[in-house]
Amino acid sequence: MGATTSAPASAAVASGSDRVPAPRYAYVGCYTTTERGGHGEGIAVFRVDGPGRWHPMGVTATLPNPSFLALDHTQSYLYAVHGDLDQVSAFAVDHGTGGLTPLGSRPSQGTNPVHLTPTPDNRRLLVANYATGTLAVLPRAADGSLQPAEQVIQLTGTPGPDRTQQTGPHPHHIPFAPDQRHVLVPDKGTDRIHRLAYDAVAGRLTPADPEAVTVRSGAGPRHVVYHPHLPLAYVADELNSQVTTYTFDRTTGELAPRSWLPTLPSDYTGDSTAAEIQLTPDARQLFVSNRGHDSIATYAVRDDGTLLNPRWIPSGGRQPRFFALDPGGTTLYAANQSSDTIVAFHVTRDGRLRPVGRPVSTGSPVCVIFSTTGQAR
């Protein structure tokens, strides 16, 4: 389909909350299957009237486990990967009501797709398939539907020491860097971060040389977030519950570790794994969720990008697999998978989290995204 001139929502967020539209609709992905302990029924749609004030608008039935969602850059189409399956689904978004109209699905070219992102030119989707260790590039048609994958990359690497979680390549995230050309792919299974470049003309991903950076053994890198202004990237290491700061050369895509901090208190001895990681739009606060400790770790970020020691606040539920910041970075929504709630927190100027509003009840929430178009985002 033709390229759009609209800037990605993430670009608007980075410019500062004073110029960012308020969220009007929220879309919640979930687990639906018994194997996942799922209580969800599909993609839940909510009208957002303010922090912690969500009104249910309905649930769009989908294939099982619509576990990660993404809007295209015009916010006219929504895409979902289906955990444990091998499909990616497309939906048209009604800007007036927030409703979703199914546009069909396509094979993700791997099993258990866990993340997807539109390319900067809005022509394609990148998909990470966790179980089979593959990345796929799927073109978008003019009507927003998906076409068959035009590229599939099989990742390689030696499994890490965790015989349960690290059985082979397990890519968990595939976001574009701020330069909109480089892509980093944390690989939980091989303790590597793969580096690729996207060629918008050819519509293809090309591995860098070297193709991957090896991280600490047993770290299990899961998700990455980029500093909007500095040549830095922050990675949530799932298995050893750390956040790693990397220098990231935006010209070459080179990556090098700079520092590490824990995501858990030193006196905590229970089971826990790190999950989501996000920066506020002004890059002054970084957050990481902990499943097991059931908390959000908050880190102040210095002007040079250095993280200070974290503080913790309970997530308000069990197993916060995901959380989302509203576009202005003033409200954090913790998706507590095992307690079927989304809990809102006001982000104070010093980065503290204060509960606000009432928890939203929804089955097994594992992803939250916002739309700002039409009467609601």
mmCIF file with all atom_site columns, C-alpha atoms in Angstrom, residues 253-362:
data_model
loop_
_atom_site.group_PDB
_atom_site.id
_atom_site.type_symbol
_atom_site.label_atom_id
_atom_site.label_alt_id
_atom_site.label_comp_id
_atom_site.label_asym_id
_atom_site.label_entity_id
_atom_site.label_seq_id
_atom_site.pdbx_PDB_ins_code
_atom_site.Cartn_x
_atom_site.Cartn_y
_atom_site.Cartn_z
_atom_site.occupancy
_atom_site.B_iso_or_equiv
_atom_site.pdbx_formal_charge
_atom_site.auth_seq_id
_atom_site.auth_comp_id
_atom_site.auth_asym_id
_atom_site.auth_atom_id
_atom_site.pdbx_PDB_model_num
ATOM 1   C CA . GLY A 1 253 ? 23.764  -0.111  14.957 1.00 0.00 ? 253 GLY A CA 1
ATOM 2   C CA . GLU A 1 254 ? 26.635  -1.253  17.177 1.00 0.00 ? 254 GLU A CA 1
ATOM 3   C CA . LEU A 1 255 ? 25.673  -2.190  20.714 1.00 0.00 ? 255 LEU A CA 1
ATOM 4   C CA . ALA A 1 256 ? 27.828  -2.427  23.851 1.00 0.00 ? 256 ALA A CA 1
ATOM 5   C CA . PRO A 1 257 ? 26.829  -2.973  27.518 1.00 0.00 ? 257 PRO A CA 1
ATOM 6   C CA . ARG A 1 258 ? 27.440  -0.036  29.844 1.00 0.00 ? 258 ARG A CA 1
ATOM 7   C CA . SER A 1 259 ? 25.853  -0.886  33.210 1.00 0.00 ? 259 SER A CA 1
ATOM 8   C CA . TRP A 1 260 ? 23.455  -3.196  35.047 1.00 0.00 ? 260 TRP A CA 1
ATOM 9   C CA . LEU A 1 261 ? 20.919  -2.699  37.820 1.00 0.00 ? 261 LEU A CA 1
ATOM 10  C CA . PRO A 1 262 ? 18.542  -5.157  39.514 1.00 0.00 ? 262 PRO A CA 1
ATOM 11  C CA . THR A 1 263 ? 14.796  -5.015  38.992 1.00 0.00 ? 263 THR A CA 1
ATOM 12  C CA . LEU A 1 264 ? 14.167  -6.656  42.393 1.00 0.00 ? 264 LEU A CA 1
ATOM 13  C CA . PRO A 1 265 ? 14.986  -5.642  45.986 1.00 0.00 ? 265 PRO A CA 1
ATOM 14  C CA . SER A 1 266 ? 18.142  -7.289  47.337 1.00 0.00 ? 266 SER A CA 1
ATOM 15  C CA . ASP A 1 267 ? 16.231  -8.972  50.169 1.00 0.00 ? 267 ASP A CA 1
ATOM 16  C CA . TYR A 1 268 ? 13.620  -10.585 47.914 1.00 0.00 ? 268 TYR A CA 1
ATOM 17  C CA . THR A 1 269 ? 14.120  -14.361 47.664 1.00 0.00 ? 269 THR A CA 1
ATOM 18  C CA . GLY A 1 270 ? 10.984  -15.530 45.855 1.00 0.00 ? 270 GLY A CA 1
ATOM 19  C CA . ASP A 1 271 ? 10.522  -16.433 42.207 1.00 0.00 ? 271 ASP A CA 1
ATOM 20  C CA . SER A 1 272 ? 10.133  -13.518 39.831 1.00 0.00 ? 272 SER A CA 1
ATOM 21  C CA . THR A 1 273 ? 10.855  -12.548 36.235 1.00 0.00 ? 273 THR A CA 1
ATOM 22  C CA . ALA A 1 274 ? 11.161  -9.156  34.574 1.00 0.00 ? 274 ALA A CA 1
ATOM 23  C CA . ALA A 1 275 ? 8.641   -8.403  31.841 1.00 0.00 ? 275 ALA A CA 1
ATOM 24  C CA . GLU A 1 276 ? 7.829   -5.001  30.319 1.00 0.00 ? 276 GLU A CA 1
ATOM 25  C CA . ILE A 1 277 ? 10.140  -1.960  30.142 1.00 0.00 ? 277 ILE A CA 1
ATOM 26  C CA . GLN A 1 278 ? 9.226   1.605   29.131 1.00 0.00 ? 278 GLN A CA 1
ATOM 27  C CA . LEU A 1 279 ? 10.588  5.146   29.306 1.00 0.00 ? 279 LEU A CA 1
ATOM 28  C CA . THR A 1 280 ? 8.525   8.260   29.914 1.00 0.00 ? 280 THR A CA 1
ATOM 29  C CA . PRO A 1 281 ? 8.395   10.569  26.864 1.00 0.00 ? 281 PRO A CA 1
ATOM 30  C CA . ASP A 1 282 ? 10.772  13.045  28.545 1.00 0.00 ? 282 ASP A CA 1
ATOM 31  C CA . ALA A 1 283 ? 13.196  10.159  29.265 1.00 0.00 ? 283 ALA A CA 1
ATOM 32  C CA . ARG A 1 284 ? 13.437  11.095  32.943 1.00 0.00 ? 284 ARG A CA 1
ATOM 33  C CA . GLN A 1 285 ? 11.915  7.898   34.332 1.00 0.00 ? 285 GLN A CA 1
ATOM 34  C CA . LEU A 1 286 ? 12.209  4.240   33.340 1.00 0.00 ? 286 LEU A CA 1
ATOM 35  C CA . PHE A 1 287 ? 9.870   1.493   34.535 1.00 0.00 ? 287 PHE A CA 1
ATOM 36  C CA . VAL A 1 288 ? 10.155  -2.318  34.582 1.00 0.00 ? 288 VAL A CA 1
ATOM 37  C CA . SER A 1 289 ? 7.458   -4.768  35.708 1.00 0.00 ? 289 SER A CA 1
ATOM 38  C CA . ASN A 1 290 ? 8.234   -7.823  37.855 1.00 0.00 ? 290 ASN A CA 1
ATOM 39  C CA . ARG A 1 291 ? 6.066   -10.955 37.710 1.00 0.00 ? 291 ARG A CA 1
ATOM 40  C CA . GLY A 1 292 ? 6.246   -12.816 41.015 1.00 0.00 ? 292 GLY A CA 1
ATOM 41  C CA . HIS A 1 293 ? 7.357   -9.831  43.061 1.00 0.00 ? 293 HIS A CA 1
ATOM 42  C CA . ASP A 1 294 ? 4.305   -8.236  41.394 1.00 0.00 ? 294 ASP A CA 1
ATOM 43  C CA . SER A 1 295 ? 5.735   -4.766  41.313 1.00 0.00 ? 295 SER A CA 1
ATOM 44  C CA . ILE A 1 296 ? 6.776   -1.907  39.082 1.00 0.00 ? 296 ILE A CA 1
ATOM 45  C CA . ALA A 1 297 ? 10.428  -0.894  39.510 1.00 0.00 ? 297 ALA A CA 1
ATOM 46  C CA . THR A 1 298 ? 10.999  2.815   38.863 1.00 0.00 ? 298 THR A CA 1
ATOM 47  C CA . TYR A 1 299 ? 14.363  4.310   37.924 1.00 0.00 ? 299 TYR A CA 1
ATOM 48  C CA . ALA A 1 300 ? 15.232  7.991   37.721 1.00 0.00 ? 300 ALA A CA 1
ATOM 49  C CA . VAL A 1 301 ? 17.263  8.723   34.576 1.00 0.00 ? 301 VAL A CA 1
ATOM 50  C CA . ARG A 1 302 ? 20.086  11.260  34.714 1.00 0.00 ? 302 ARG A CA 1
ATOM 51  C CA . ASP A 1 303 ? 20.732  13.711  31.897 1.00 0.00 ? 303 ASP A CA 1
ATOM 52  C CA . ASP A 1 304 ? 23.483  11.412  30.587 1.00 0.00 ? 304 ASP A CA 1
ATOM 53  C CA . GLY A 1 305 ? 21.095  8.430   30.539 1.00 0.00 ? 305 GLY A CA 1
ATOM 54  C CA . THR A 1 306 ? 22.474  6.758   33.672 1.00 0.00 ? 306 THR A CA 1
ATOM 55  C CA . LEU A 1 307 ? 19.868  4.958   35.768 1.00 0.00 ? 307 LEU A CA 1
ATOM 56  C CA . LEU A 1 308 ? 19.677  5.520   39.520 1.00 0.00 ? 308 LEU A CA 1
ATOM 57  C CA . ASN A 1 309 ? 18.830  2.751   41.977 1.00 0.00 ? 309 ASN A CA 1
ATOM 58  C CA . PRO A 1 310 ? 15.178  1.710   41.722 1.00 0.00 ? 310 PRO A CA 1
ATOM 59  C CA . ARG A 1 311 ? 12.156  2.127   43.932 1.00 0.00 ? 311 ARG A CA 1
ATOM 60  C CA . TRP A 1 312 ? 9.263   -0.324  43.913 1.00 0.00 ? 312 TRP A CA 1
ATOM 61  C CA . ILE A 1 313 ? 5.506   -0.101  44.135 1.00 0.00 ? 313 ILE A CA 1
ATOM 62  C CA . PRO A 1 314 ? 3.055   -3.030  44.067 1.00 0.00 ? 314 PRO A CA 1
ATOM 63  C CA . SER A 1 315 ? 1.372   -3.414  40.694 1.00 0.00 ? 315 SER A CA 1
ATOM 64  C CA . GLY A 1 316 ? -2.029  -3.739  42.335 1.00 0.00 ? 316 GLY A CA 1
ATOM 65  C CA . GLY A 1 317 ? -2.492  -7.328  41.204 1.00 0.00 ? 317 GLY A CA 1
ATOM 66  C CA . ARG A 1 318 ? -0.735  -10.543 40.226 1.00 0.00 ? 318 ARG A CA 1
ATOM 67  C CA . GLN A 1 319 ? 1.631   -11.185 37.318 1.00 0.00 ? 319 GLN A CA 1
ATOM 68  C CA . PRO A 1 320 ? 2.008   -7.754  35.648 1.00 0.00 ? 320 PRO A CA 1
ATOM 69  C CA . ARG A 1 321 ? 3.101   -9.135  32.277 1.00 0.00 ? 321 ARG A CA 1
ATOM 70  C CA . PHE A 1 322 ? 2.630   -5.737  30.676 1.00 0.00 ? 322 PHE A CA 1
ATOM 71  C CA . PHE A 1 323 ? 2.057   -2.086  31.425 1.00 0.00 ? 323 PHE A CA 1
ATOM 72  C CA . ALA A 1 324 ? 1.430   0.930   29.238 1.00 0.00 ? 324 ALA A CA 1
ATOM 73  C CA . LEU A 1 325 ? 2.115   4.625   29.601 1.00 0.00 ? 325 LEU A CA 1
ATOM 74  C CA . ASP A 1 326 ? -0.456  7.003   28.193 1.00 0.00 ? 326 ASP A CA 1
ATOM 75  C CA . PRO A 1 327 ? 0.921   9.103   25.293 1.00 0.00 ? 327 PRO A CA 1
ATOM 76  C CA . GLY A 1 328 ? 1.849   11.978  27.605 1.00 0.00 ? 328 GLY A CA 1
ATOM 77  C CA . GLY A 1 329 ? 3.610   9.720   30.091 1.00 0.00 ? 329 GLY A CA 1
ATOM 78  C CA . THR A 1 330 ? 1.491   10.950  32.996 1.00 0.00 ? 330 THR A CA 1
ATOM 79  C CA . THR A 1 331 ? -0.414  7.729   33.723 1.00 0.00 ? 331 THR A CA 1
ATOM 80  C CA . LEU A 1 332 ? 0.877   4.154   33.894 1.00 0.00 ? 332 LEU A CA 1
ATOM 81  C CA . TYR A 1 333 ? -1.554  1.261   33.439 1.00 0.00 ? 333 TYR A CA 1
ATOM 82  C CA . ALA A 1 334 ? -0.408  -2.065  34.912 1.00 0.00 ? 334 ALA A CA 1
ATOM 83  C CA . ALA A 1 335 ? -1.940  -5.123  33.225 1.00 0.00 ? 335 ALA A CA 1
ATOM 84  C CA . ASN A 1 336 ? -2.139  -7.773  35.937 1.00 0.00 ? 336 ASN A CA 1
ATOM 85  C CA . GLN A 1 337 ? -2.616  -10.990 33.988 1.00 0.00 ? 337 GLN A CA 1
ATOM 86  C CA . SER A 1 338 ? -3.496  -13.348 36.841 1.00 0.00 ? 338 SER A CA 1
ATOM 87  C CA . SER A 1 339 ? -5.865  -11.046 38.720 1.00 0.00 ? 339 SER A CA 1
ATOM 88  C CA . ASP A 1 340 ? -7.812  -9.869  35.637 1.00 0.00 ? 340 ASP A CA 1
ATOM 89  C CA . THR A 1 341 ? -7.261  -6.182  36.347 1.00 0.00 ? 341 THR A CA 1
ATOM 90  C CA . ILE A 1 342 ? -5.670  -3.074  34.890 1.00 0.00 ? 342 ILE A CA 1
ATOM 91  C CA . VAL A 1 343 ? -4.577  -0.642  37.606 1.00 0.00 ? 343 VAL A CA 1
ATOM 92  C CA . ALA A 1 344 ? -3.859  3.034   36.894 1.00 0.00 ? 344 ALA A CA 1
ATOM 93  C CA . PHE A 1 345 ? -1.045  5.016   38.524 1.00 0.00 ? 345 PHE A CA 1
ATOM 94  C CA . HIS A 1 346 ? -0.356  8.729   38.242 1.00 0.00 ? 346 HIS A CA 1
ATOM 95  C CA . VAL A 1 347 ? 3.306   9.364   37.398 1.00 0.00 ? 347 VAL A CA 1
ATOM 96  C CA . THR A 1 348 ? 4.494   12.231  39.605 1.00 0.00 ? 348 THR A CA 1
ATOM 97  C CA . ARG A 1 349 ? 7.190   14.706  38.571 1.00 0.00 ? 349 ARG A CA 1
ATOM 98  C CA . ASP A 1 350 ? 9.767   12.795  40.609 1.00 0.00 ? 350 ASP A CA 1
ATOM 99  C CA . GLY A 1 351 ? 8.740   9.481   39.040 1.00 0.00 ? 351 GLY A CA 1
ATOM 100 C CA . ARG A 1 352 ? 6.710   8.087   41.906 1.00 0.00 ? 352 ARG A CA 1
ATOM 101 C CA . LEU A 1 353 ? 3.584   6.098   41.115 1.00 0.00 ? 353 LEU A CA 1
ATOM 102 C CA . ARG A 1 354 ? 0.322   6.998   42.876 1.00 0.00 ? 354 ARG A CA 1
ATOM 103 C CA . PRO A 1 355 ? -2.770  4.802   42.386 1.00 0.00 ? 355 PRO A CA 1
ATOM 104 C CA . VAL A 1 356 ? -5.619  6.684   40.722 1.00 0.00 ? 356 VAL A CA 1
ATOM 105 C CA . GLY A 1 357 ? -9.183  5.733   39.854 1.00 0.00 ? 357 GLY A CA 1
ATOM 106 C CA . ARG A 1 358 ? -10.595 2.236   40.129 1.00 0.00 ? 358 ARG A CA 1
ATOM 107 C CA . PRO A 1 359 ? -9.069  -0.956  38.737 1.00 0.00 ? 359 PRO A CA 1
ATOM 108 C CA . VAL A 1 360 ? -10.484 -2.014  35.381 1.00 0.00 ? 360 VAL A CA 1
ATOM 109 C CA . SER A 1 361 ? -11.799 -5.578  35.322 1.00 0.00 ? 361 SER A CA 1
ATOM 110 C CA . THR A 1 362 ? -10.960 -7.519  32.154 1.00 0.00 ? 362 THR A CA 1
#
